[in-house]
mmCIF file of C-alpha atoms in Angstrom:
data_model
loop_
_atom_site.group_PDB
_atom_site.id
_atom_site.type_symbol
_atom_site.label_atom_id
_atom_site.label_comp_id
_atom_site.label_asym_id
_atom_site.label_seq_id
_atom_site.Cartn_x
_atom_site.Cartn_y
_atom_site.Cartn_z
ATOM 1 C CA MET A 1 19.087 1.879 -17.966
ATOM 2 C CA LYS A 2 15.677 2.820 -16.907
ATOM 3 C CA PRO A 3 15.844 3.294 -12.423
ATOM 4 C CA SER A 4 13.825 1.051 -10.268
ATOM 5 C CA TYR A 5 14.196 2.900 -7.311
ATOM 6 C CA ALA A 6 13.885 6.883 -6.771
ATOM 7 C CA TYR A 7 13.864 8.390 -2.972
ATOM 8 C CA PRO A 8 11.145 10.521 -2.594
ATOM 9 C CA TRP A 9 13.496 13.530 -1.045
ATOM 10 C CA ARG A 10 15.568 13.356 -4.358
ATOM 11 C CA ASP A 11 12.785 13.155 -7.193
ATOM 12 C CA THR A 12 9.257 12.890 -5.838
ATOM 13 C CA ILE A 13 8.295 12.789 -9.877
ATOM 14 C CA GLU A 14 10.674 9.772 -10.661
ATOM 15 C CA TYR A 15 9.460 8.243 -7.024
ATOM 16 C CA ILE A 16 5.356 8.619 -7.839
ATOM 17 C CA LYS A 17 5.934 6.677 -11.513
ATOM 18 C CA LEU A 18 7.537 3.836 -10.012
ATOM 19 C CA ARG A 19 5.333 3.075 -7.000
ATOM 20 C CA LEU A 20 2.349 3.806 -9.160
ATOM 21 C CA GLU A 21 4.040 0.636 -12.122
ATOM 22 C CA GLU A 22 4.892 -0.586 -8.600
ATOM 23 C CA ALA A 23 1.938 -1.112 -7.474
ATOM 24 C CA ILE A 24 0.674 -2.362 -11.082
ATOM 25 C CA GLN A 25 3.104 -5.036 -11.492
ATOM 26 C CA GLU A 26 2.634 -6.867 -7.646
ATOM 27 C CA ALA A 27 -1.683 -6.063 -8.421
ATOM 28 C CA GLU A 28 -0.415 -8.392 -11.770
ATOM 29 C CA LEU A 29 1.230 -11.188 -9.912
ATOM 30 C CA ALA A 30 -1.703 -11.345 -7.318
ATOM 31 C CA ILE A 31 -3.884 -12.204 -9.534
ATOM 32 C CA LYS A 32 -1.220 -14.877 -11.344
ATOM 33 C CA PHE A 33 -0.973 -16.700 -8.028
ATOM 34 C CA LEU A 34 -4.539 -16.127 -6.882
ATOM 35 C CA ASP A 35 -5.683 -18.164 -10.236
ATOM 36 C CA GLN A 36 -2.913 -21.337 -8.907
ATOM 37 C CA GLY A 37 -4.078 -21.218 -5.931
ATOM 38 C CA LEU A 38 -1.573 -19.613 -4.124
ATOM 39 C CA TYR A 39 -3.921 -17.665 -1.972
ATOM 40 C CA ARG A 40 -1.772 -16.505 1.299
ATOM 41 C CA ASN A 41 0.991 -15.891 -2.061
ATOM 42 C CA ALA A 42 -1.909 -13.189 -3.756
ATOM 43 C CA SER A 43 -2.472 -11.915 -0.329
ATOM 44 C CA GLY A 44 1.050 -10.708 0.221
ATOM 45 C CA LYS A 45 1.403 -9.145 -3.475
ATOM 46 C CA VAL A 46 -1.721 -7.105 -3.252
ATOM 47 C CA PHE A 47 -0.956 -6.275 0.165
ATOM 48 C CA GLN A 48 2.710 -4.971 -1.309
ATOM 49 C CA ALA A 49 0.711 -3.483 -4.550
ATOM 50 C CA TRP A 50 -1.683 -1.356 -1.923
ATOM 51 C CA LYS A 51 1.868 0.103 -0.077
ATOM 52 C CA ALA A 52 3.285 1.331 -2.433
ATOM 53 C CA LEU A 53 0.395 3.071 -4.023
ATOM 54 C CA MET A 54 -0.529 4.840 -0.581
ATOM 55 C CA SER A 55 3.337 5.481 -0.887
ATOM 56 C CA ALA A 56 2.697 7.292 -4.192
ATOM 57 C CA ALA A 57 -0.639 8.984 -2.450
ATOM 58 C CA ALA A 58 1.904 10.256 0.334
ATOM 59 C CA ALA A 59 3.794 11.929 -1.907
ATOM 60 C CA LYS A 60 1.613 13.302 -3.844
ATOM 61 C CA ASN A 61 0.189 14.860 -1.012
ATOM 62 C CA ARG A 62 3.521 15.320 0.586
ATOM 63 C CA GLU A 63 2.165 18.823 2.390
ATOM 64 C CA LEU A 64 -0.103 17.101 4.308
ATOM 65 C CA ILE A 65 1.740 14.562 5.581
ATOM 66 C CA ALA A 66 4.203 16.452 6.793
ATOM 67 C CA LYS A 67 1.578 18.119 8.943
ATOM 68 C CA HIS A 68 0.955 14.923 10.622
ATOM 69 C CA TYR A 69 4.784 13.507 10.857
ATOM 70 C CA THR A 70 6.217 16.447 11.866
ATOM 71 C CA GLY A 71 10.622 16.409 12.573
ATOM 72 C CA VAL A 72 13.199 14.153 11.822
ATOM 73 C CA ALA A 73 14.948 10.685 12.265
ATOM 74 C CA LYS A 74 17.685 8.967 11.186
ATOM 75 C CA ASP A 75 17.450 6.893 8.334
ATOM 76 C CA ARG A 76 19.139 3.110 7.938
ATOM 77 C CA THR A 77 22.363 5.002 7.148
ATOM 78 C CA GLY A 78 22.076 7.241 10.113
ATOM 79 C CA ARG A 79 21.545 10.205 7.986
ATOM 80 C CA ILE A 80 18.846 12.629 9.740
ATOM 81 C CA ARG A 81 16.143 12.937 7.270
ATOM 82 C CA SER A 82 12.243 14.287 7.222
ATOM 83 C CA ARG A 83 9.942 11.750 9.058
ATOM 84 C CA ALA A 84 7.362 12.560 6.810
ATOM 85 C CA ASP A 85 9.978 11.667 3.948
ATOM 86 C CA LEU A 86 10.912 8.542 5.960
ATOM 87 C CA ILE A 87 7.027 7.420 6.044
ATOM 88 C CA ILE A 88 6.428 8.403 2.656
ATOM 89 C CA ALA A 89 9.998 6.068 1.568
ATOM 90 C CA LEU A 90 8.424 3.164 3.812
ATOM 91 C CA MET A 91 5.274 3.273 4.337
ATOM 92 C CA PRO A 92 5.263 1.422 7.602
ATOM 93 C CA THR A 93 2.398 -1.143 7.857
ATOM 94 C CA THR A 94 1.948 0.205 11.552
ATOM 95 C CA ARG A 95 1.223 3.731 9.866
ATOM 96 C CA LEU A 96 -0.883 2.351 6.517
ATOM 97 C CA ARG A 97 -4.245 3.476 8.839
ATOM 98 C CA GLU A 98 -3.317 6.007 10.221
ATOM 99 C CA VAL A 99 -1.694 8.140 6.475
ATOM 100 C CA ALA A 100 -4.770 6.834 4.900
ATOM 101 C CA SER A 101 -6.917 8.605 7.702
ATOM 102 C CA ILE A 102 -5.355 11.554 6.762
ATOM 103 C CA LEU A 103 -5.452 11.717 2.824
ATOM 104 C CA VAL A 104 -9.041 10.790 3.424
ATOM 105 C CA GLU A 105 -8.792 14.928 3.386
ATOM 106 C CA VAL A 106 -8.111 14.816 -0.729
ATOM 107 C CA TYR A 107 -9.176 11.007 -1.641
ATOM 108 C CA GLY A 108 -12.408 10.761 0.642
ATOM 109 C CA ARG A 109 -13.477 7.500 2.597
ATOM 110 C CA GLU A 110 -12.606 5.080 -0.057
ATOM 111 C CA ILE A 111 -9.370 5.025 1.270
ATOM 112 C CA LEU A 112 -9.802 4.384 4.129
ATOM 113 C CA HIS A 113 -12.076 1.463 3.680
ATOM 114 C CA LEU A 114 -9.870 0.207 0.452
ATOM 115 C CA THR A 115 -6.633 -0.153 3.669
ATOM 116 C CA ASP A 116 -8.375 -1.691 6.023
ATOM 117 C CA ILE A 117 -9.496 -5.042 3.397
ATOM 118 C CA ALA A 118 -5.968 -4.604 2.649
ATOM 119 C CA ILE A 119 -5.026 -4.748 6.621
ATOM 120 C CA ASN A 120 -7.169 -7.255 6.697
ATOM 121 C CA ILE A 121 -5.556 -9.725 3.417
ATOM 122 C CA HIS A 122 -2.210 -8.843 5.434
ATOM 123 C CA GLU A 123 -3.301 -10.528 8.684
ATOM 124 C CA PHE A 124 -4.712 -13.565 6.350
ATOM 125 C CA GLN A 125 -0.945 -13.385 4.727
ATOM 126 C CA TYR A 126 0.398 -14.523 7.993
ATOM 127 C CA ASN A 127 -2.516 -16.203 9.996
ATOM 128 C CA GLY A 128 -4.070 -18.402 7.304
ATOM 129 C CA LEU A 129 -8.212 -19.065 7.565
ATOM 130 C CA ASP A 130 -9.401 -19.278 11.320
ATOM 131 C CA PRO A 131 -12.933 -20.381 11.394
ATOM 132 C CA GLU A 132 -13.145 -18.957 14.814
ATOM 133 C CA GLY A 133 -12.678 -15.686 12.789
ATOM 134 C CA ILE A 134 -10.003 -14.665 16.635
ATOM 135 C CA VAL A 135 -6.753 -14.772 14.427
ATOM 136 C CA SER A 136 -7.956 -13.799 10.784
ATOM 137 C CA ARG A 137 -10.755 -12.790 9.606
ATOM 138 C CA TYR A 138 -11.441 -14.898 7.323
ATOM 139 C CA THR A 139 -13.124 -18.096 8.101
ATOM 140 C CA ASN A 140 -13.209 -19.335 4.331
ATOM 141 C CA LEU A 141 -10.956 -18.791 0.862
ATOM 142 C CA ASN A 142 -14.053 -17.155 -1.188
ATOM 143 C CA ASP A 143 -14.002 -14.298 0.997
ATOM 144 C CA VAL A 144 -10.163 -14.106 0.585
ATOM 145 C CA GLU A 145 -10.284 -13.745 -3.245
ATOM 146 C CA LYS A 146 -12.802 -11.744 -3.610
ATOM 147 C CA ASP A 147 -11.299 -9.202 -1.561
ATOM 148 C CA ILE A 148 -8.015 -9.889 -3.576
ATOM 149 C CA LYS A 149 -10.143 -9.418 -6.445
ATOM 150 C CA TYR A 150 -11.726 -6.491 -5.674
ATOM 151 C CA LEU A 151 -8.784 -4.450 -4.457
ATOM 152 C CA THR A 152 -6.780 -5.557 -7.299
ATOM 153 C CA GLU A 153 -9.448 -4.178 -9.412
ATOM 154 C CA LYS A 154 -9.587 -0.627 -7.137
ATOM 155 C CA ILE A 155 -5.968 -0.846 -7.359
ATOM 156 C CA ILE A 156 -6.174 -0.632 -11.380
ATOM 157 C CA GLU A 157 -8.800 2.410 -10.926
ATOM 158 C CA TRP A 158 -6.623 3.931 -8.065
ATOM 159 C CA VAL A 159 -3.573 3.829 -10.040
ATOM 160 C CA ARG A 160 -4.949 5.896 -13.140
ATOM 161 C CA ARG A 161 -6.765 8.381 -10.932
ATOM 162 C CA LEU A 162 -2.891 9.067 -9.357
ATOM 163 C CA SER A 163 -1.176 9.074 -12.575
ATOM 164 C CA GLN A 164 -3.955 11.349 -14.098
ATOM 165 C CA THR A 165 -3.525 14.137 -10.844
#
């Protein structure tokens, strides 16, 4: 049976491969949900796809991530781990933009731009549409749909890109 999970501190290559596969699968689900008119579900899936992709990109550049996230922290089991490894493994939403800004050094500003779109979509997932633009940047479903499709296309491109290097 093929493993479905690997820790970045045990097998970085397998971890990256699995996270890239996860990104593709989540992106495909996002499009299926979108086709069914399930905008918030699609938003959640495309956001998870982007987080998986970011985790793979961070794992490929662990040394760079480790420069910014020094020291150690306890994982859920109480084991001491490198803070960088925990950021890579969990890719917390609260650190997503920060990690993207670090990875700009390797991948250019597009990674930051796409991360901002992913965060906007994530915000929509929780808050829905807001005609006033206060709790969500989206005021209509057309913009939501465009961004989900755009981010999905970009995820597929980035998976190919990260798979080749």
